[in-house]
Coordinates of C-alpha atoms and ligand atoms in Angstrom, one line a residue:
X1 CA -52.3 110.3 -140.3
X2 CA -51.1 109.7 -143.4
X3 CA -53.3 107.8 -146.2
X4 CA -51.4 106.0 -148.8
X5 CA -52.9 104.8 -152.2
X6 CA -53.8 101.5 -150.0
X7 CA -56.2 103.4 -148.0
X8 CA -58.4 105.0 -150.8
X9 CA -61.1 103.0 -149.5
X10 CA -61.0 104.8 -146.3
X11 CA -63.9 107.3 -147.4
X12 CA -66.0 104.4 -148.8
X13 CA -65.4 102.7 -145.6
X14 CA -66.8 105.5 -143.6
X15 CA -69.6 105.6 -145.7
X16 CA -70.3 101.8 -145.5
X17 CA -70.1 102.4 -141.7
X18 CA -72.7 105.3 -142.2
X19 CA -75.0 102.5 -143.6
X20 CA -74.9 103.5 -147.3
X21 CA -74.4 100.4 -148.9
X22 CA -72.8 99.4 -152.4
X23 CA -72.0 101.1 -155.4
X24 CA -73.8 104.3 -154.3
X25 CA -71.2 104.6 -151.9
X26 CA -67.8 105.8 -153.5
X27 CA -66.9 108.8 -151.7
X28 CA -65.2 111.4 -153.7
X29 CA -62.2 110.8 -151.4
X30 CA -62.1 107.2 -152.8
X31 CA -62.3 108.2 -156.4
X32 CA -58.6 108.1 -156.7
X33 CA -57.7 108.3 -160.1
X34 CA -61.0 107.7 -161.3
X35 CA -61.9 111.0 -162.9
X36 CA -61.7 110.1 -166.7
X37 CA -64.0 112.7 -168.1
X38 CA -62.2 115.3 -170.3
X39 CA -63.6 117.9 -168.1
X40 CA -62.2 116.2 -165.0
X41 CA -58.9 115.5 -166.3
X42 CA -58.0 119.1 -167.2
X43 CA -58.7 120.3 -163.6
X44 CA -55.8 119.9 -161.2
X45 CA -57.1 122.1 -158.4
X46 CA -60.4 122.7 -156.9
X47 CA -61.5 125.7 -154.3
X48 CA -64.1 125.3 -151.8
X49 CA -65.4 128.4 -149.6
X50 CA -66.8 127.4 -146.4
X51 CA -68.3 129.7 -144.0
X52 CA -69.0 128.6 -140.4
X53 CA -72.1 130.6 -138.4
X54 CA -69.7 130.7 -135.5
X55 CA -65.9 129.7 -135.1
X56 CA -66.0 128.7 -131.3
X57 CA -69.0 126.2 -131.5
X58 CA -67.5 122.9 -130.3
X59 CA -69.4 120.5 -132.6
X60 CA -68.9 123.0 -135.7
X61 CA -65.2 122.7 -134.9
X62 CA -65.2 118.9 -134.9
X63 CA -66.7 119.0 -138.1
X64 CA -64.3 121.6 -139.6
X65 CA -61.6 119.5 -138.3
X66 CA -62.9 116.4 -140.0
X67 CA -63.2 118.5 -143.2
X68 CA -59.6 119.5 -143.5
X69 CA -58.6 115.8 -142.9
X70 CA -60.9 114.9 -146.1
X71 CA -59.0 117.8 -148.1
X72 CA -55.6 116.6 -147.2
X73 CA -56.7 112.5 -147.8
X74 CA -58.1 113.7 -151.2
X75 CA -55.2 115.7 -152.3
X76 CA -53.1 112.6 -151.4
X77 CA -55.3 110.2 -153.1
X78 CA -56.1 112.0 -156.5
X79 CA -52.9 114.4 -157.0
X80 CA -55.8 117.2 -157.2
X81 CA -54.8 120.4 -154.8
X82 CA -57.8 121.6 -152.6
X83 CA -58.2 124.8 -151.5
X84 CA -60.2 125.2 -148.5
X85 CA -61.1 128.8 -147.9
X86 CA -62.6 128.7 -144.2
X87 CA -64.3 131.9 -142.9
X88 CA -66.1 132.5 -139.5
X89 CA -69.5 134.6 -139.5
X90 CA -69.3 135.3 -136.0
X91 CA -73.3 135.0 -135.6
X92 CA -73.6 137.6 -138.1
X93 CA -75.8 136.7 -141.4
X94 CA -74.5 140.0 -142.9
X95 CA -70.7 139.1 -142.3
X96 CA -71.4 135.6 -144.1
X97 CA -73.2 137.2 -147.0
X98 CA -69.9 139.1 -147.4
X99 CA -67.9 136.0 -147.2
X100 CA -70.1 134.4 -150.0
X101 CA -69.6 137.4 -152.4
X102 CA -65.7 137.0 -151.7
X103 CA -65.7 133.4 -152.2
X104 CA -67.6 133.9 -155.6
X105 CA -65.2 136.5 -156.3
X106 CA -62.2 134.3 -155.5
X107 CA -63.5 131.9 -158.2
X108 CA -64.7 129.1 -155.7
X109 CA -66.2 126.0 -157.5
X110 CA -68.6 125.6 -154.6
X111 CA -69.7 126.8 -151.3
X112 CA -70.2 125.0 -147.9
X113 CA -72.3 127.2 -145.9
X114 CA -73.2 126.6 -142.3
X115 CA -75.9 129.5 -142.2
X116 CA -76.0 131.8 -139.4
X117 CA -79.8 132.5 -139.9
X118 CA -81.4 129.7 -141.4
X119 CA -84.2 131.5 -142.5
X120 CA -82.3 133.9 -144.3
X121 CA -80.5 131.5 -146.8
X122 CA -82.2 133.3 -149.7
X123 CA -79.5 136.1 -149.7
X124 CA -76.7 133.4 -149.9
X125 CA -78.7 131.6 -152.7
X126 CA -79.1 134.7 -154.5
X127 CA -75.5 135.1 -154.8
X128 CA -74.7 131.7 -155.5
X129 CA -76.9 131.5 -158.3
X130 CA -76.2 134.9 -159.9
X131 CA -72.3 133.4 -159.9
X132 CA -73.5 129.7 -160.7
X133 CA -71.8 128.0 -157.7
X134 CA -73.5 125.3 -156.3
X135 CA -73.9 125.4 -152.1
X136 CA -73.9 122.7 -149.7
X137 CA -75.4 123.9 -146.6
X138 CA -74.9 121.9 -143.6
X139 CA -75.9 121.5 -139.7
X140 CA -78.3 124.8 -139.8
X141 CA -81.3 124.0 -142.3
X142 CA -82.6 126.2 -144.7
X143 CA -86.5 126.2 -145.0
X144 CA -87.7 124.0 -147.9
X145 CA -88.9 126.9 -149.8
X146 CA -85.5 128.2 -150.5
X147 CA -83.7 124.5 -150.6
X148 CA -86.2 124.2 -153.7
X149 CA -85.0 127.5 -155.6
X150 CA -82.3 125.7 -157.5
X151 CA -81.1 122.0 -158.2
X152 CA -77.7 123.1 -157.3
X153 CA -78.5 123.3 -153.5
X154 CA -77.8 120.5 -151.1
X155 CA -77.9 119.9 -147.1
X156 CA -75.9 117.8 -145.0
X157 CA -77.1 117.1 -141.1
X158 CA -78.1 114.7 -138.5
X159 CA -81.8 113.8 -138.1
X160 CA -83.0 116.1 -134.9
X161 CA -85.8 113.4 -134.4
X162 CA -83.3 110.2 -134.3
X163 CA -80.7 112.3 -132.1
X164 CA -83.7 112.9 -129.6
X165 CA -85.4 109.2 -129.7
X166 CA -81.9 107.9 -129.2
X167 CA -81.4 110.5 -126.1
X168 CA -84.5 109.2 -124.7
X169 CA -83.8 105.8 -125.1
X170 CA -80.5 106.2 -122.9
X171 CA -82.8 107.4 -120.2
X172 CA -85.2 104.8 -120.7
X173 CA -82.6 101.8 -120.7
X174 CA -81.1 103.5 -117.5
X175 CA -84.3 103.5 -116.0
X176 CA -85.2 100.0 -116.6
X177 CA -81.7 98.8 -115.5
X178 CA -81.7 100.8 -112.2
X179 CA -84.4 102.9 -111.6
X180 CA -82.7 104.5 -108.4
X181 CA -80.0 105.7 -110.7
X182 CA -82.7 108.3 -112.1
X183 CA -85.2 108.5 -109.4
X184 CA -82.9 109.4 -106.4
X185 CA -85.2 110.3 -104.0
X186 CA -87.5 107.0 -104.6
X187 CA -90.6 108.8 -105.4
X188 CA -91.6 107.1 -108.3
X189 CA -90.9 109.9 -110.6
X190 CA -87.9 111.1 -112.6
X191 CA -87.8 115.3 -111.9
X192 CA -86.1 116.8 -114.7
X193 CA -84.5 120.0 -116.2
X194 CA -84.2 120.8 -119.6
X195 CA -81.5 122.7 -121.4
X196 CA -82.3 124.0 -125.0
X197 CA -80.1 125.2 -127.8
X198 CA -81.1 128.4 -130.1
X199 CA -85.1 128.8 -130.5
X200 CA -84.7 129.4 -134.0
X201 CA -82.7 126.2 -134.5
X202 CA -84.7 123.3 -136.2
X203 CA -82.7 121.1 -133.8
X204 CA -83.8 122.4 -130.7
X205 CA -87.4 122.2 -131.0
X206 CA -87.5 118.7 -132.3
X207 CA -84.9 117.2 -130.0
X208 CA -86.8 118.6 -126.9
X209 CA -90.2 117.4 -128.3
X210 CA -89.1 113.9 -129.2
X211 CA -86.7 113.2 -126.3
X212 CA -89.7 113.8 -123.9
X213 CA -91.8 111.7 -126.1
X214 CA -89.5 109.0 -126.1
X215 CA -89.6 108.8 -122.4
X216 CA -93.7 109.2 -122.5
X217 CA -93.9 106.5 -124.9
X218 CA -91.7 104.0 -123.0
X219 CA -93.9 104.8 -120.0
X220 CA -91.2 106.2 -118.0
X221 CA -92.6 108.4 -115.3
X222 CA -91.2 112.0 -115.4
X223 CA -92.0 115.4 -114.1
X224 CA -90.6 118.7 -115.6
X225 CA -89.0 121.0 -112.8
X226 CA -87.9 123.8 -115.1
X227 CA -86.0 124.4 -118.1
X228 CA -84.3 127.3 -120.3
X229 CA -82.5 128.1 -123.6
X230 CA -78.8 128.3 -123.3
X231 CA -78.0 128.7 -127.1
X232 CA -75.9 125.4 -127.2
X233 CA -73.4 127.2 -125.0
X234 CA -71.7 125.9 -122.0
X235 CA -71.1 129.0 -120.1
X236 CA -75.0 129.9 -120.6
X237 CA -75.9 126.4 -119.4
X238 CA -73.6 126.6 -116.5
X239 CA -75.2 130.1 -115.4
X240 CA -78.8 128.5 -115.6
X241 CA -77.9 125.5 -113.8
X242 CA -76.1 127.3 -111.2
X243 CA -79.4 129.2 -110.6
X244 CA -81.9 126.0 -110.5
X245 CA -79.7 124.4 -108.0
X246 CA -80.4 127.3 -105.7
X247 CA -84.0 127.5 -106.7
X248 CA -84.8 124.1 -106.6
X249 CA -82.3 122.3 -104.2
X250 CA -82.2 118.2 -104.1
X251 CA -85.0 118.4 -106.9
X252 CA -83.8 117.9 -110.0
X253 CA -82.6 114.3 -110.8
X254 CA -82.0 114.4 -114.5
X255 CA -80.7 117.3 -116.8
X256 CA -81.8 116.6 -120.6
X257 CA -79.7 118.7 -122.9
X258 CA -80.0 119.5 -126.5
X259 CA -76.2 119.2 -127.1
X260 CA -73.1 118.3 -125.3
X261 CA -71.7 121.6 -124.5
X262 CA -75.1 122.7 -122.6
X263 CA -74.5 119.3 -120.5
X264 CA -70.9 119.9 -119.7
X265 CA -72.0 123.5 -118.7
X266 CA -74.6 122.0 -116.3
X267 CA -71.9 119.7 -115.2
X268 CA -69.7 122.6 -114.5
X269 CA -72.2 124.0 -112.2
X270 CA -72.8 121.0 -110.5
X271 CA -69.1 120.5 -109.5
X272 CA -68.9 124.0 -108.4
X273 CA -71.7 123.8 -105.9
X274 CA -70.7 120.5 -104.9
X275 CA -73.6 118.6 -106.0
X276 CA -73.4 114.8 -107.1
X277 CA -75.8 112.0 -108.1
X278 CA -77.7 114.4 -110.8
X279 CA -77.7 112.5 -114.3
X280 CA -77.0 114.5 -117.3
X281 CA -77.5 113.3 -121.1
X282 CA -76.2 115.3 -124.1
X283 CA -76.5 114.9 -128.0
X284 CA -73.2 115.4 -130.5
X285 CA -70.5 113.2 -129.1
X286 CA -68.1 116.0 -129.3
X287 CA -64.6 115.3 -128.0
X288 CA -65.3 116.9 -124.7
X289 CA -68.8 115.2 -124.4
X290 CA -67.3 111.8 -125.1
X291 CA -64.7 112.1 -122.5
X292 CA -67.2 113.1 -120.2
X293 CA -69.2 110.0 -120.8
X294 CA -66.3 107.9 -120.5
X295 CA -65.1 109.3 -117.3
X296 CA -68.8 108.8 -115.9
X297 CA -69.5 112.6 -115.4
X298 CA -71.9 112.5 -117.9
X299 CA -74.6 109.6 -118.4
X300 CA -74.6 109.5 -122.2
X301 CA -74.6 111.0 -125.4
X302 CA -75.9 110.5 -129.1
X303 CA -72.7 110.8 -131.2
X304 CA -73.0 111.5 -134.7
X305 CA -70.3 110.2 -137.0
X306 CA -68.6 113.3 -137.8
X307 CA -65.8 111.7 -140.1
X308 CA -69.1 110.5 -142.4
X309 CA -70.5 114.1 -142.0
X310 CA -67.8 115.8 -143.3
X311 CA -67.0 113.2 -146.0
X312 CA -70.7 113.7 -147.2
X313 CA -70.2 117.7 -147.4
X314 CA -66.7 117.1 -149.0
X315 CA -68.0 114.4 -151.8
X316 CA -70.9 116.5 -152.8
X317 CA -68.3 119.7 -152.8
X318 CA -65.6 117.8 -154.7
X319 CA -68.0 116.3 -157.1
X320 CA -69.7 119.5 -158.0
X321 CA -66.3 121.3 -158.3
X322 CA -65.2 118.6 -160.7
X323 CA -68.7 118.5 -162.7
X324 CA -69.3 114.7 -161.6
X325 CA -72.6 113.2 -160.9
X326 CA -73.0 113.4 -157.2
X327 CA -75.8 110.5 -157.2
X328 CA -73.2 108.2 -158.4
X329 CA -71.2 109.0 -155.1
X330 CA -73.5 109.1 -152.5
X331 CA -77.2 108.5 -151.7
X332 CA -79.2 111.5 -151.3
X333 CA -82.8 111.8 -150.3
X334 CA -85.0 113.8 -152.7
X335 CA -81.7 114.4 -154.8
X336 CA -80.2 116.7 -152.1
X337 CA -80.5 115.8 -148.6
X338 CA -78.1 113.7 -146.5
X339 CA -78.8 112.6 -142.7
X340 CA -75.3 111.4 -141.2
X341 CA -75.8 108.2 -138.9
X342 CA -75.3 108.3 -135.1
X343 CA -75.2 106.4 -132.1
X344 CA -75.9 106.1 -128.4
X345 CA -72.7 106.5 -126.2
X346 CA -73.4 105.4 -122.7
X347 CA -71.2 105.2 -119.4
X348 CA -70.9 101.6 -118.8
X349 CA -70.9 101.3 -115.2
X350 CA -74.0 102.5 -113.9
X351 CA -72.8 104.4 -110.6
X352 CA -72.4 107.9 -111.6
X353 CA -70.8 109.7 -108.5
X354 CA -69.4 113.1 -108.8
X355 CA -67.3 113.1 -106.0
Ligands
LIG1 C1 -76.5 121.4 -133.5 C2 -75.4 121.0 -132.3 C3 -75.2 121.9 -131.8 C4 -74.7 123.5 -132.3 C5 -75.6 123.6 -133.3 C6 -74.9 124.6 -134.4 O1 -77.1 120.3 -134.3 O2 -75.8 119.9 -131.9 O3 -74.0 121.5 -130.5 O4 -73.3 122.8 -132.9 O5 -76.0 122.5 -134.2 O6 -75.9 124.9 -135.4

C-alpha cells in the first residue's frame, strides 16, 4: 500500500489507536521533514540490524512484515534511505551473537534484537556497548539486571499478564453467555487442557498463571485435565493434543493455549480425529489465528496491534539512528519499556461446531 505525503500521520494514528496520546505520540515515520538538527540533516540513510530468534515463528514473522512496511513508509515520508539487515538466528544464541558482531562491523546505527536466550542477552549487550550501538530488544525480555546495564537499551513487547487476563475474559464471558458451550457434558465444571510455550519464556509462565487466575477470580468452575509444553509450535501442540484425545476421551471441553499457533495445532488434531465441540482459545492474533476465529474454528484470541508493535520498535530505532530524543516521539515506561496494546477477538456466533 502506497503511503503518500498526505498519509504522514499514519504512524501517529497507529500510536493514537495504541492509546498513547497527544504530543508524545509523533512516531518517527510521522516525522517527515521534521529533522532539522544539523546532525540529522546530514544523514540521508540509516542502517538497522535485526536478528530474529527464529525465522519460522508465525507471530515474529507478522512483526517482521510490519517492520518492513514501517521502513518503506519512512523512506517515502522522509526521503531517508533505510537499510534493514534482517537475520534469523535459528534458535541458536551463538549464531545470534555472530550476527550482532557482523551488524556492528557493517556500521549499523542501531540493533533490533529478538533474543534467542533472554537470560543470555549480556553477550549482545557487551558487543553493542563496545561498538556504541543502541539496542531495541523485543518479544523475549532480557533480565532487568541486563536492561539496567546501559541507557541505550530498550524493550518492546506486549504485557503477558494483560494477554492472559483478556484470554481468561473470553472464557468468562462465553461461559456467562452460554454455559453449555464450555461445559458440554453439563457436570457444572469446565474441564480444560493447557498448552504452554517455551518454559524459559517470560510469557509462558505469566500467561498460564493469569489466564487460570482470571477464571478463578470470576468464579468459573474449572478442572485441569492435563497440560504440556509445546514451545509455541503448531506441530508440537498437534502431537500433544492427538495423544490427549486418546488418553482422555470425551473429557476435555476447553484447550487454553499460550499462543495461536498451538491453538491451531490443537484444532488440527481435533479435525484429524473427527472430534468436535472442544473450545480453543489462543493469544497473538496472528493472520492464521484471526482466520480461525473468524471461521469459528477457534473461540477467541487476544490480538496484539502488530502495526503499533513494529512502529514502536522502528520509532525507537530510527530516532536512535538519527540522534533524536526518543522520549519526544514515544512514551516509554522507565525510559526504556514499551507495551503494545492488545484486544479480544471473539467468534461472534456462539455455536462452534467442527463438522
Ligand atoms: C510470544 C508469542 C509466541 C511466540 C513467542 C516467541 O510472545 O505469543 O507466539 O512468537 O513470543 O518468542
